[in-house]
């Protein structure tokens, strides 16, 4: 039961922003926290590509929200999908229930954006959820199996062609990992298909991959990828997509497997909230991350268009995990301060740097004046990711998996898990081979 | 290419029987082996219930067949579903391809049998595949979430009622594990639903559970389960089933989650083979496990009705992993012997004993005159299962998971993984909440 002097903070979304906010508000006197998420777990998305690449298990990069927050008496966790935010009456709706708030934190992240071509999703899944990661894993491993059995040379090449759309961190990591897995790990398991001939194409619309990095590192990442057998296409737009492949400029790439790592847009809920938005759909927030007309409502993480003043230009903070984590902590502290009568300050992002791994012993990292490449960058990447992983058990198991994989050159969870049937409206639906690919 | 003097052994199914046969035939001169399985992995089924109970990851109890057998030059692995066996012309069909054999080993196991009520499967999945295990995990964890949010007392009780149909090893292990997870691990995470009131009912049609065990151990298992809060109903048949629950005698158990661990029948392929069968659908085999009219075709594991002559009665070997493993090895050796001119012998099953775990530090084990219960039986169970697990990495990770769980009283992979959509015949189908439960 809420007491009169207590404030209810409702947090929508248990991603990086929501998770760090709830953690900071844990066991605070006078504050009741309700975390609402349609998933029952927090997901460490930076390592999700390793689940898709059969290197890690889903559970090793996830934390069940309920058990994690059971340590705080003032935190409630609800597994539900918020359908409506009523800013006027200060309440949110899920499954026909209303929940009132004193403070609201909207942090439900982003989803993939196919530039208006939603039908492409069938041919090129994105990588945001565990389900998508295991689906991508299934498609990649199945492609090798189909190639092994195929007698037609052309078709076999198509099975062994993998296209990754989007040259950001996820695209680079996926492209590198597929090429490495085929050439270094799996090739000896296949007797008919020559996996050394696996063709991985990375398509980037801009003039360089990893455009958030210094140009030198972008170039290094490109040459690392090319060393590993990845074809990198710059200044090229992908589309249209079909089950036969993808059109890129004048070329049609016959590919059995396409992975979407290009556009994102804020999640569904954002659209239904009637506030001022940036052209990319993100909600425009003030310096304290609140809505201009609703100072008790904050928007965080991928959903927020948060201004950074630079000398000459106005810029928005990128959709990165460290931004979301810092924003969550900032808003939580702001609420605590406000309740003890202090005034609000503005959010300042402390950029500790960015890094991305390209393959075995290969990565690029940039932090202030420091730029690392190769083995050193890769070691730094391993260290940072183990440090930031939530839950001690996950740290131990992920580190063990990595050590094992490093010394055995092997990959872990190479399972093809089918959905052979599914009940839909009471009917048993067989998932046929074609519809499933 | 097959040489004239070489023999092709085709093995259908990479379960315990097929796996041990292929292993025994690995690197044998003059023998080419083709293993055909619709899955890409061998599954250690005795631990599958722990995947369903969020204790282990799917990859920890599986081995990718292709990578495991890549060590043998004479073994080919094909991921395909065999649709037809042509005994007369000595060939099998899959996906419109024909493959000829000199020796054929049929070992594709069994599937669940709902006593002719296939529609029950929707309400009560069985536990044979990884997909089913993660589906059961999803249903169990979701039931607790729904109970937590439910305000109606009756409905909440229904969410917290779990019915397990069938008092064999799987049923006993599932019932014990659900009760233990709710009462000892999860209860502190839920603030509204009282998980200590979780009701687990185990329904057995016979006069005792674990009827393959000595009567004393059956009784001990029953009292152990009752200690742990499981209600054991004997001499009761379950059915009909619906989404509201299950009818048992005059009683209707309102239950949100039902798990089927009762009947099994040989897999689909068995039906299409026109040979003599036992009333339960298993194929009748001779003493050397071959078909009476086709001495080069062997049936192994759950699919075979293999006679054991006892003093007074005729009996068939049970569908157990050790039987399948020994049969696989026996037939492989028989083929090797036959090729070097030796005559055939009869299969003799060496019964090393049976064991089943009931909960933390509780198990029953029986081996010849030795009967173990409690902590000692449980330790023996742990030791035997780690020993028999295939792949060194799996042994290490499963042991680590168990040690971690033992000392933390926690469970590992407590993720609810949804299928939020699925493409079917080109259409995107949302999996609605109701159809999914």
Short mmCIF file of N, CA and C in Angstrom, two decimals, chain A residues 265-408:
data_model
loop_
_atom_site.label_atom_id
_atom_site.label_comp_id
_atom_site.label_asym_id
_atom_site.label_seq_id
_atom_site.Cartn_x
_atom_site.Cartn_y
_atom_site.Cartn_z
N UNK A 265 13.94 2.47 -35.25
CA UNK A 265 13.03 3.57 -34.88
C UNK A 265 12.48 3.28 -33.50
N UNK A 266 12.03 4.33 -32.80
CA UNK A 266 11.55 4.11 -31.44
C UNK A 266 10.39 3.11 -31.43
N UNK A 267 10.21 2.45 -30.30
CA UNK A 267 9.20 1.39 -30.22
C UNK A 267 7.79 1.94 -30.37
N UNK A 268 6.87 1.03 -30.61
CA UNK A 268 5.46 1.32 -30.88
C UNK A 268 4.87 2.39 -29.97
N UNK A 269 5.08 2.25 -28.69
CA UNK A 269 4.42 3.13 -27.72
C UNK A 269 4.68 4.60 -28.02
N UNK A 270 5.89 4.90 -28.52
CA UNK A 270 6.26 6.28 -28.80
C UNK A 270 5.25 6.96 -29.72
N UNK A 271 4.83 6.21 -30.75
CA UNK A 271 3.91 6.79 -31.72
C UNK A 271 2.62 7.26 -31.07
N UNK A 272 2.15 6.51 -30.08
CA UNK A 272 0.85 6.83 -29.49
C UNK A 272 0.92 8.01 -28.51
N UNK A 273 2.14 8.45 -28.16
CA UNK A 273 2.24 9.56 -27.21
C UNK A 273 2.30 10.87 -27.99
N UNK A 274 1.37 11.76 -27.67
CA UNK A 274 1.23 12.98 -28.45
C UNK A 274 2.13 14.10 -27.90
N UNK A 275 3.40 14.02 -28.25
CA UNK A 275 4.34 15.06 -27.84
C UNK A 275 5.24 15.39 -29.03
N UNK A 276 6.08 16.42 -28.86
CA UNK A 276 6.95 16.84 -29.96
C UNK A 276 8.05 15.82 -30.22
N UNK A 277 8.24 15.49 -31.50
CA UNK A 277 9.25 14.49 -31.83
C UNK A 277 10.23 14.98 -32.88
N UNK A 278 11.39 14.37 -32.88
CA UNK A 278 12.40 14.61 -33.90
C UNK A 278 11.94 13.90 -35.18
N UNK A 279 12.56 14.28 -36.31
CA UNK A 279 12.13 13.66 -37.58
C UNK A 279 12.32 12.14 -37.60
N UNK A 280 13.26 11.63 -36.80
CA UNK A 280 13.47 10.17 -36.79
C UNK A 280 12.52 9.45 -35.84
N UNK A 281 11.58 10.19 -35.26
CA UNK A 281 10.57 9.57 -34.42
C UNK A 281 10.87 9.61 -32.94
N UNK A 282 12.11 10.00 -32.56
CA UNK A 282 12.45 10.05 -31.15
C UNK A 282 11.77 11.24 -30.47
N UNK A 283 11.49 11.11 -29.20
CA UNK A 283 10.80 12.16 -28.47
C UNK A 283 11.80 13.22 -28.04
N UNK A 284 11.47 14.50 -28.32
CA UNK A 284 12.36 15.60 -27.94
C UNK A 284 12.24 15.87 -26.45
N UNK A 285 13.35 15.85 -25.76
CA UNK A 285 13.32 16.07 -24.31
C UNK A 285 14.17 17.29 -23.94
N UNK A 286 13.91 17.84 -22.75
CA UNK A 286 14.68 18.97 -22.27
C UNK A 286 16.03 18.53 -21.73
N UNK A 287 16.78 19.45 -21.20
CA UNK A 287 18.10 19.15 -20.69
C UNK A 287 18.07 18.17 -19.54
N UNK A 288 16.97 18.14 -18.78
CA UNK A 288 16.84 17.19 -17.66
C UNK A 288 16.14 15.90 -18.09
N UNK A 289 15.98 15.72 -19.41
CA UNK A 289 15.39 14.52 -20.01
C UNK A 289 13.88 14.43 -19.81
N UNK A 290 13.25 15.50 -19.29
CA UNK A 290 11.80 15.45 -19.09
C UNK A 290 11.09 16.03 -20.31
N UNK A 291 9.77 15.79 -20.38
CA UNK A 291 8.98 16.38 -21.45
C UNK A 291 8.74 17.85 -21.12
N UNK A 292 8.85 18.73 -22.11
CA UNK A 292 8.71 20.16 -21.84
C UNK A 292 7.42 20.52 -21.09
N UNK A 293 6.31 19.87 -21.44
CA UNK A 293 5.05 20.22 -20.78
C UNK A 293 4.70 19.30 -19.62
N UNK A 294 5.47 18.25 -19.44
CA UNK A 294 5.19 17.30 -18.35
C UNK A 294 6.48 17.02 -17.60
N UNK A 295 6.84 17.90 -16.69
CA UNK A 295 8.16 17.78 -16.05
C UNK A 295 8.35 16.50 -15.24
N UNK A 296 7.27 15.77 -14.93
CA UNK A 296 7.43 14.53 -14.17
C UNK A 296 7.51 13.30 -15.07
N UNK A 297 7.54 13.54 -16.37
CA UNK A 297 7.67 12.43 -17.30
C UNK A 297 9.03 12.53 -18.00
N UNK A 298 9.81 11.48 -17.92
CA UNK A 298 11.14 11.46 -18.53
C UNK A 298 11.19 10.44 -19.66
N UNK A 299 11.96 10.77 -20.67
CA UNK A 299 12.17 9.81 -21.74
C UNK A 299 13.67 9.51 -21.82
N UNK A 300 14.01 8.22 -21.88
CA UNK A 300 15.43 7.84 -21.79
C UNK A 300 15.83 6.87 -22.90
N UNK A 301 17.10 6.76 -23.11
CA UNK A 301 17.66 5.76 -24.02
C UNK A 301 17.32 6.01 -25.47
N UNK A 302 17.14 4.94 -26.21
CA UNK A 302 16.91 5.02 -27.66
C UNK A 302 15.70 5.85 -28.04
N UNK A 303 14.76 6.00 -27.11
CA UNK A 303 13.53 6.71 -27.42
C UNK A 303 13.68 8.22 -27.36
N UNK A 304 14.74 8.69 -26.70
CA UNK A 304 14.87 10.12 -26.44
C UNK A 304 15.78 10.80 -27.47
N UNK A 305 15.33 11.95 -27.95
CA UNK A 305 16.21 12.81 -28.75
C UNK A 305 16.74 13.87 -27.80
N UNK A 306 17.96 13.63 -27.33
CA UNK A 306 18.54 14.47 -26.28
C UNK A 306 19.65 15.32 -26.89
N UNK A 307 19.47 16.64 -26.81
CA UNK A 307 20.39 17.56 -27.47
C UNK A 307 21.76 17.63 -26.79
N UNK A 308 22.79 17.71 -27.61
CA UNK A 308 24.12 18.03 -27.09
C UNK A 308 24.52 19.32 -27.79
N UNK A 309 24.92 20.30 -27.03
CA UNK A 309 25.40 21.52 -27.67
C UNK A 309 26.87 21.40 -27.97
N UNK A 310 27.20 21.46 -29.23
CA UNK A 310 28.61 21.54 -29.61
C UNK A 310 28.87 22.98 -30.00
N UNK A 311 30.11 23.26 -30.28
CA UNK A 311 30.46 24.64 -30.60
C UNK A 311 29.57 25.21 -31.71
N UNK A 312 29.58 24.52 -32.85
CA UNK A 312 28.92 25.10 -34.01
C UNK A 312 27.53 24.53 -34.27
N UNK A 313 27.38 23.26 -33.97
CA UNK A 313 26.16 22.59 -34.44
C UNK A 313 25.37 22.03 -33.27
N UNK A 314 24.11 21.71 -33.56
CA UNK A 314 23.29 21.01 -32.56
C UNK A 314 23.25 19.54 -32.93
N UNK A 315 23.45 18.68 -31.96
CA UNK A 315 23.52 17.25 -32.26
C UNK A 315 22.72 16.48 -31.21
N UNK A 316 22.29 15.27 -31.58
CA UNK A 316 21.58 14.43 -30.61
C UNK A 316 22.49 13.29 -30.17
N UNK A 317 22.31 12.88 -28.93
CA UNK A 317 23.11 11.76 -28.41
C UNK A 317 22.76 10.48 -29.17
N UNK A 318 23.76 9.64 -29.43
CA UNK A 318 23.50 8.40 -30.17
C UNK A 318 22.77 7.36 -29.30
N UNK A 319 22.17 6.40 -29.96
CA UNK A 319 21.44 5.34 -29.26
C UNK A 319 22.41 4.25 -28.83
N UNK A 320 23.11 4.49 -27.74
CA UNK A 320 24.12 3.55 -27.25
C UNK A 320 23.82 3.14 -25.81
N UNK A 321 24.29 1.96 -25.44
CA UNK A 321 24.08 1.47 -24.08
C UNK A 321 24.62 2.43 -23.01
N UNK A 322 25.84 2.95 -23.15
CA UNK A 322 26.35 3.83 -22.09
C UNK A 322 25.50 5.09 -21.90
N UNK A 323 24.96 5.63 -23.00
CA UNK A 323 24.07 6.79 -22.89
C UNK A 323 22.85 6.42 -22.05
N UNK A 324 22.24 5.29 -22.38
CA UNK A 324 21.03 4.85 -21.67
C UNK A 324 21.32 4.60 -20.19
N UNK A 325 22.44 3.95 -19.90
CA UNK A 325 22.79 3.65 -18.50
C UNK A 325 22.95 4.94 -17.71
N UNK A 326 23.70 5.89 -18.29
CA UNK A 326 23.93 7.16 -17.58
C UNK A 326 22.63 7.95 -17.42
N UNK A 327 21.78 7.90 -18.43
CA UNK A 327 20.52 8.63 -18.33
C UNK A 327 19.63 8.04 -17.25
N UNK A 328 19.59 6.71 -17.16
CA UNK A 328 18.79 6.06 -16.13
C UNK A 328 19.24 6.48 -14.74
N UNK A 329 20.55 6.45 -14.53
CA UNK A 329 21.11 6.83 -13.23
C UNK A 329 20.83 8.30 -12.94
N UNK A 330 20.97 9.16 -13.98
CA UNK A 330 20.75 10.59 -13.82
C UNK A 330 19.32 10.90 -13.37
N UNK A 331 18.35 10.31 -14.05
CA UNK A 331 16.95 10.61 -13.72
C UNK A 331 16.60 10.09 -12.33
N UNK A 332 17.11 8.91 -11.99
CA UNK A 332 16.84 8.36 -10.67
C UNK A 332 17.37 9.30 -9.58
N UNK A 333 18.59 9.78 -9.79
CA UNK A 333 19.17 10.70 -8.79
C UNK A 333 18.41 12.02 -8.74
N UNK A 334 17.99 12.48 -9.92
CA UNK A 334 17.21 13.73 -9.99
C UNK A 334 15.94 13.61 -9.15
N UNK A 335 15.26 12.48 -9.27
CA UNK A 335 14.02 12.29 -8.51
C UNK A 335 14.32 12.28 -7.01
N UNK A 336 15.37 11.55 -6.64
CA UNK A 336 15.74 11.51 -5.22
C UNK A 336 16.05 12.92 -4.71
N UNK A 337 16.83 13.68 -5.49
CA UNK A 337 17.19 15.04 -5.10
C UNK A 337 15.96 15.92 -4.97
N UNK A 338 15.08 15.80 -5.97
CA UNK A 338 13.89 16.65 -5.98
C UNK A 338 13.04 16.39 -4.74
N UNK A 339 12.98 15.12 -4.32
CA UNK A 339 12.17 14.80 -3.14
C UNK A 339 12.78 15.38 -1.87
N UNK A 340 14.08 15.61 -1.90
CA UNK A 340 14.68 16.27 -0.72
C UNK A 340 14.87 17.76 -0.98
N UNK A 341 14.12 18.27 -1.94
CA UNK A 341 14.01 19.72 -2.11
C UNK A 341 15.05 20.38 -2.99
N UNK A 342 15.93 19.57 -3.60
CA UNK A 342 16.95 20.18 -4.44
C UNK A 342 16.41 20.45 -5.84
N UNK A 343 17.02 21.37 -6.53
CA UNK A 343 16.54 21.70 -7.88
C UNK A 343 17.22 20.82 -8.94
N UNK A 344 16.67 20.84 -10.12
CA UNK A 344 17.15 19.95 -11.18
C UNK A 344 18.39 20.48 -11.89
N UNK A 345 19.19 19.57 -12.38
CA UNK A 345 20.33 19.96 -13.20
C UNK A 345 20.13 19.38 -14.60
N UNK A 346 21.09 19.60 -15.48
CA UNK A 346 20.99 19.06 -16.84
C UNK A 346 21.84 17.81 -16.99
N UNK A 347 21.39 16.91 -17.86
CA UNK A 347 22.14 15.67 -18.10
C UNK A 347 23.38 15.95 -18.94
N UNK A 348 24.49 15.43 -18.51
CA UNK A 348 25.73 15.53 -19.29
C UNK A 348 26.25 14.13 -19.54
N UNK A 349 26.42 13.80 -20.80
CA UNK A 349 26.92 12.46 -21.13
C UNK A 349 28.44 12.43 -21.04
N UNK A 350 28.94 11.49 -20.26
CA UNK A 350 30.39 11.30 -20.18
C UNK A 350 30.78 10.20 -21.15
N UNK A 351 31.41 10.60 -22.24
CA UNK A 351 31.75 9.62 -23.26
C UNK A 351 33.06 8.91 -22.91
N UNK A 352 32.93 7.65 -22.47
CA UNK A 352 34.14 6.90 -22.10
C UNK A 352 34.77 6.23 -23.31
N UNK A 353 34.06 6.26 -24.44
CA UNK A 353 34.63 5.66 -25.64
C UNK A 353 33.72 4.62 -26.25
N UNK A 354 34.11 4.14 -27.41
CA UNK A 354 33.34 3.10 -28.07
C UNK A 354 34.28 2.01 -28.58
N UNK A 355 33.74 0.82 -28.72
CA UNK A 355 34.56 -0.28 -29.21
C UNK A 355 33.68 -1.29 -29.91
N UNK A 356 34.29 -2.01 -30.83
CA UNK A 356 33.56 -3.06 -31.53
C UNK A 356 34.54 -4.17 -31.88
N UNK A 357 34.07 -5.41 -31.76
CA UNK A 357 34.95 -6.53 -32.08
C UNK A 357 34.67 -6.99 -33.51
N UNK A 358 35.72 -7.41 -34.19
CA UNK A 358 35.57 -7.77 -35.60
C UNK A 358 35.74 -9.27 -35.78
N UNK A 359 36.59 -9.83 -34.95
CA UNK A 359 36.80 -11.28 -35.05
C UNK A 359 37.75 -11.70 -33.96
N UNK A 360 38.26 -12.91 -34.08
CA UNK A 360 39.23 -13.45 -33.13
C UNK A 360 40.45 -12.52 -33.06
N UNK A 361 40.71 -12.00 -31.88
CA UNK A 361 41.86 -11.11 -31.66
C UNK A 361 41.84 -9.85 -32.52
N UNK A 362 40.69 -9.48 -33.00
CA UNK A 362 40.60 -8.27 -33.81
C UNK A 362 39.47 -7.40 -33.28
N UNK A 363 39.75 -6.13 -33.03
CA UNK A 363 38.72 -5.19 -32.60
C UNK A 363 39.24 -3.79 -32.87
N UNK A 364 38.36 -2.81 -32.76
CA UNK A 364 38.81 -1.42 -32.75
C UNK A 364 38.16 -0.75 -31.55
N UNK A 365 38.91 0.14 -30.90
CA UNK A 365 38.40 0.84 -29.73
C UNK A 365 38.92 2.27 -29.74
N UNK A 366 38.07 3.16 -29.30
CA UNK A 366 38.44 4.58 -29.29
C UNK A 366 37.94 5.19 -27.99
N UNK A 367 38.85 5.81 -27.24
CA UNK A 367 38.46 6.45 -25.99
C UNK A 367 39.28 7.73 -25.86
N UNK A 368 38.64 8.87 -26.04
CA UNK A 368 39.36 10.14 -26.01
C UNK A 368 40.48 10.11 -27.03
N UNK A 369 41.72 10.41 -26.60
CA UNK A 369 42.82 10.42 -27.55
C UNK A 369 43.34 9.03 -27.87
N UNK A 370 42.90 8.01 -27.11
CA UNK A 370 43.44 6.66 -27.28
C UNK A 370 42.70 5.91 -28.39
N UNK A 371 43.45 5.34 -29.30
CA UNK A 371 42.84 4.49 -30.32
C UNK A 371 43.56 3.15 -30.33
N UNK A 372 42.79 2.08 -30.18
CA UNK A 372 43.40 0.76 -30.17
C UNK A 372 42.87 -0.07 -31.34
N UNK A 373 43.73 -0.95 -31.83
CA UNK A 373 43.30 -1.90 -32.86
C UNK A 373 43.88 -3.27 -32.52
N UNK A 374 43.44 -4.28 -33.27
CA UNK A 374 44.02 -5.61 -33.15
C UNK A 374 43.81 -6.28 -31.81
N UNK A 375 44.81 -7.05 -31.37
CA UNK A 375 44.70 -7.89 -30.19
C UNK A 375 44.44 -7.07 -28.92
N UNK A 376 45.14 -5.93 -28.78
CA UNK A 376 44.96 -5.09 -27.61
C UNK A 376 43.54 -4.58 -27.48
N UNK A 377 42.99 -4.11 -28.60
CA UNK A 377 41.62 -3.62 -28.61
C UNK A 377 40.66 -4.75 -28.26
N UNK A 378 41.00 -5.93 -28.75
CA UNK A 378 40.13 -7.09 -28.51
C UNK A 378 40.15 -7.47 -27.02
N UNK A 379 41.32 -7.43 -26.43
CA UNK A 379 41.44 -7.71 -24.98
C UNK A 379 40.65 -6.69 -24.18
N UNK A 380 40.76 -5.42 -24.57
CA UNK A 380 40.02 -4.35 -23.89
C UNK A 380 38.52 -4.61 -24.02
N UNK A 381 38.12 -5.02 -25.22
CA UNK A 381 36.70 -5.30 -25.48
C UNK A 381 36.19 -6.41 -24.55
N UNK A 382 36.97 -7.50 -24.44
CA UNK A 382 36.60 -8.61 -23.57
C UNK A 382 36.46 -8.12 -22.13
N UNK A 383 37.43 -7.37 -21.68
CA UNK A 383 37.45 -6.89 -20.31
C UNK A 383 36.24 -6.00 -20.00
N UNK A 384 35.99 -5.04 -20.89
CA UNK A 384 34.88 -4.11 -20.68
C UNK A 384 33.54 -4.84 -20.66
N UNK A 385 33.36 -5.79 -21.58
CA UNK A 385 32.07 -6.46 -21.65
C UNK A 385 31.83 -7.39 -20.47
N UNK A 386 32.88 -8.04 -19.99
CA UNK A 386 32.72 -8.86 -18.79
C UNK A 386 32.38 -7.95 -17.60
N UNK A 387 33.02 -6.80 -17.53
CA UNK A 387 32.78 -5.87 -16.43
C UNK A 387 31.34 -5.39 -16.41
N UNK A 388 30.81 -5.06 -17.59
CA UNK A 388 29.49 -4.47 -17.63
C UNK A 388 28.35 -5.49 -17.61
N UNK A 389 28.66 -6.75 -17.89
CA UNK A 389 27.62 -7.78 -17.83
C UNK A 389 26.98 -7.77 -16.44
N UNK A 390 25.67 -7.89 -16.40
CA UNK A 390 24.98 -7.90 -15.12
C UNK A 390 24.96 -9.32 -14.58
N UNK A 391 25.18 -9.50 -13.30
CA UNK A 391 25.08 -10.78 -12.61
C UNK A 391 26.43 -11.50 -12.64
N UNK A 392 26.90 -11.85 -11.47
CA UNK A 392 28.20 -12.50 -11.34
C UNK A 392 28.25 -13.82 -12.11
N UNK A 393 27.18 -14.58 -12.03
CA UNK A 393 27.18 -15.88 -12.70
C UNK A 393 27.35 -15.72 -14.21
N UNK A 394 26.69 -14.71 -14.78
CA UNK A 394 26.84 -14.47 -16.21
C UNK A 394 28.28 -14.13 -16.58
N UNK A 395 28.93 -13.32 -15.75
CA UNK A 395 30.33 -12.96 -16.01
C UNK A 395 31.19 -14.23 -16.08
N UNK A 396 31.01 -15.11 -15.08
CA UNK A 396 31.83 -16.31 -15.01
C UNK A 396 31.58 -17.21 -16.22
N UNK A 397 30.31 -17.44 -16.53
CA UNK A 397 30.01 -18.38 -17.62
C UNK A 397 30.40 -17.81 -18.98
N UNK A 398 30.19 -16.51 -19.21
CA UNK A 398 30.58 -15.93 -20.50
C UNK A 398 32.10 -15.98 -20.66
N UNK A 399 32.81 -15.66 -19.58
CA UNK A 399 34.27 -15.70 -19.65
C UNK A 399 34.75 -17.13 -19.96
N UNK A 400 34.14 -18.10 -19.29
CA UNK A 400 34.49 -19.50 -19.56
C UNK A 400 34.22 -19.88 -21.00
N UNK A 401 33.06 -19.45 -21.51
CA UNK A 401 32.72 -19.75 -22.91
C UNK A 401 33.76 -19.17 -23.84
N UNK A 402 34.18 -17.94 -23.56
CA UNK A 402 35.15 -17.28 -24.42
C UNK A 402 36.52 -17.95 -24.36
N UNK A 403 36.93 -18.30 -23.15
CA UNK A 403 38.23 -18.97 -23.01
C UNK A 403 38.18 -20.30 -23.76
N UNK A 404 37.08 -21.03 -23.57
CA UNK A 404 36.92 -22.31 -24.25
C UNK A 404 36.98 -22.14 -25.76
N UNK A 405 36.22 -21.17 -26.25
CA UNK A 405 36.15 -20.95 -27.70
C UNK A 405 37.51 -20.50 -28.24
N UNK A 406 38.21 -19.69 -27.44
CA UNK A 406 39.50 -19.17 -27.92
C UNK A 406 40.49 -20.30 -28.12
N UNK A 407 40.52 -21.22 -27.17
CA UNK A 407 41.53 -22.26 -27.25
C UNK A 407 41.10 -23.45 -28.10
N UNK A 408 39.80 -23.62 -28.29
CA UNK A 408 39.35 -24.77 -29.09
C UNK A 408 38.99 -24.35 -30.52
#
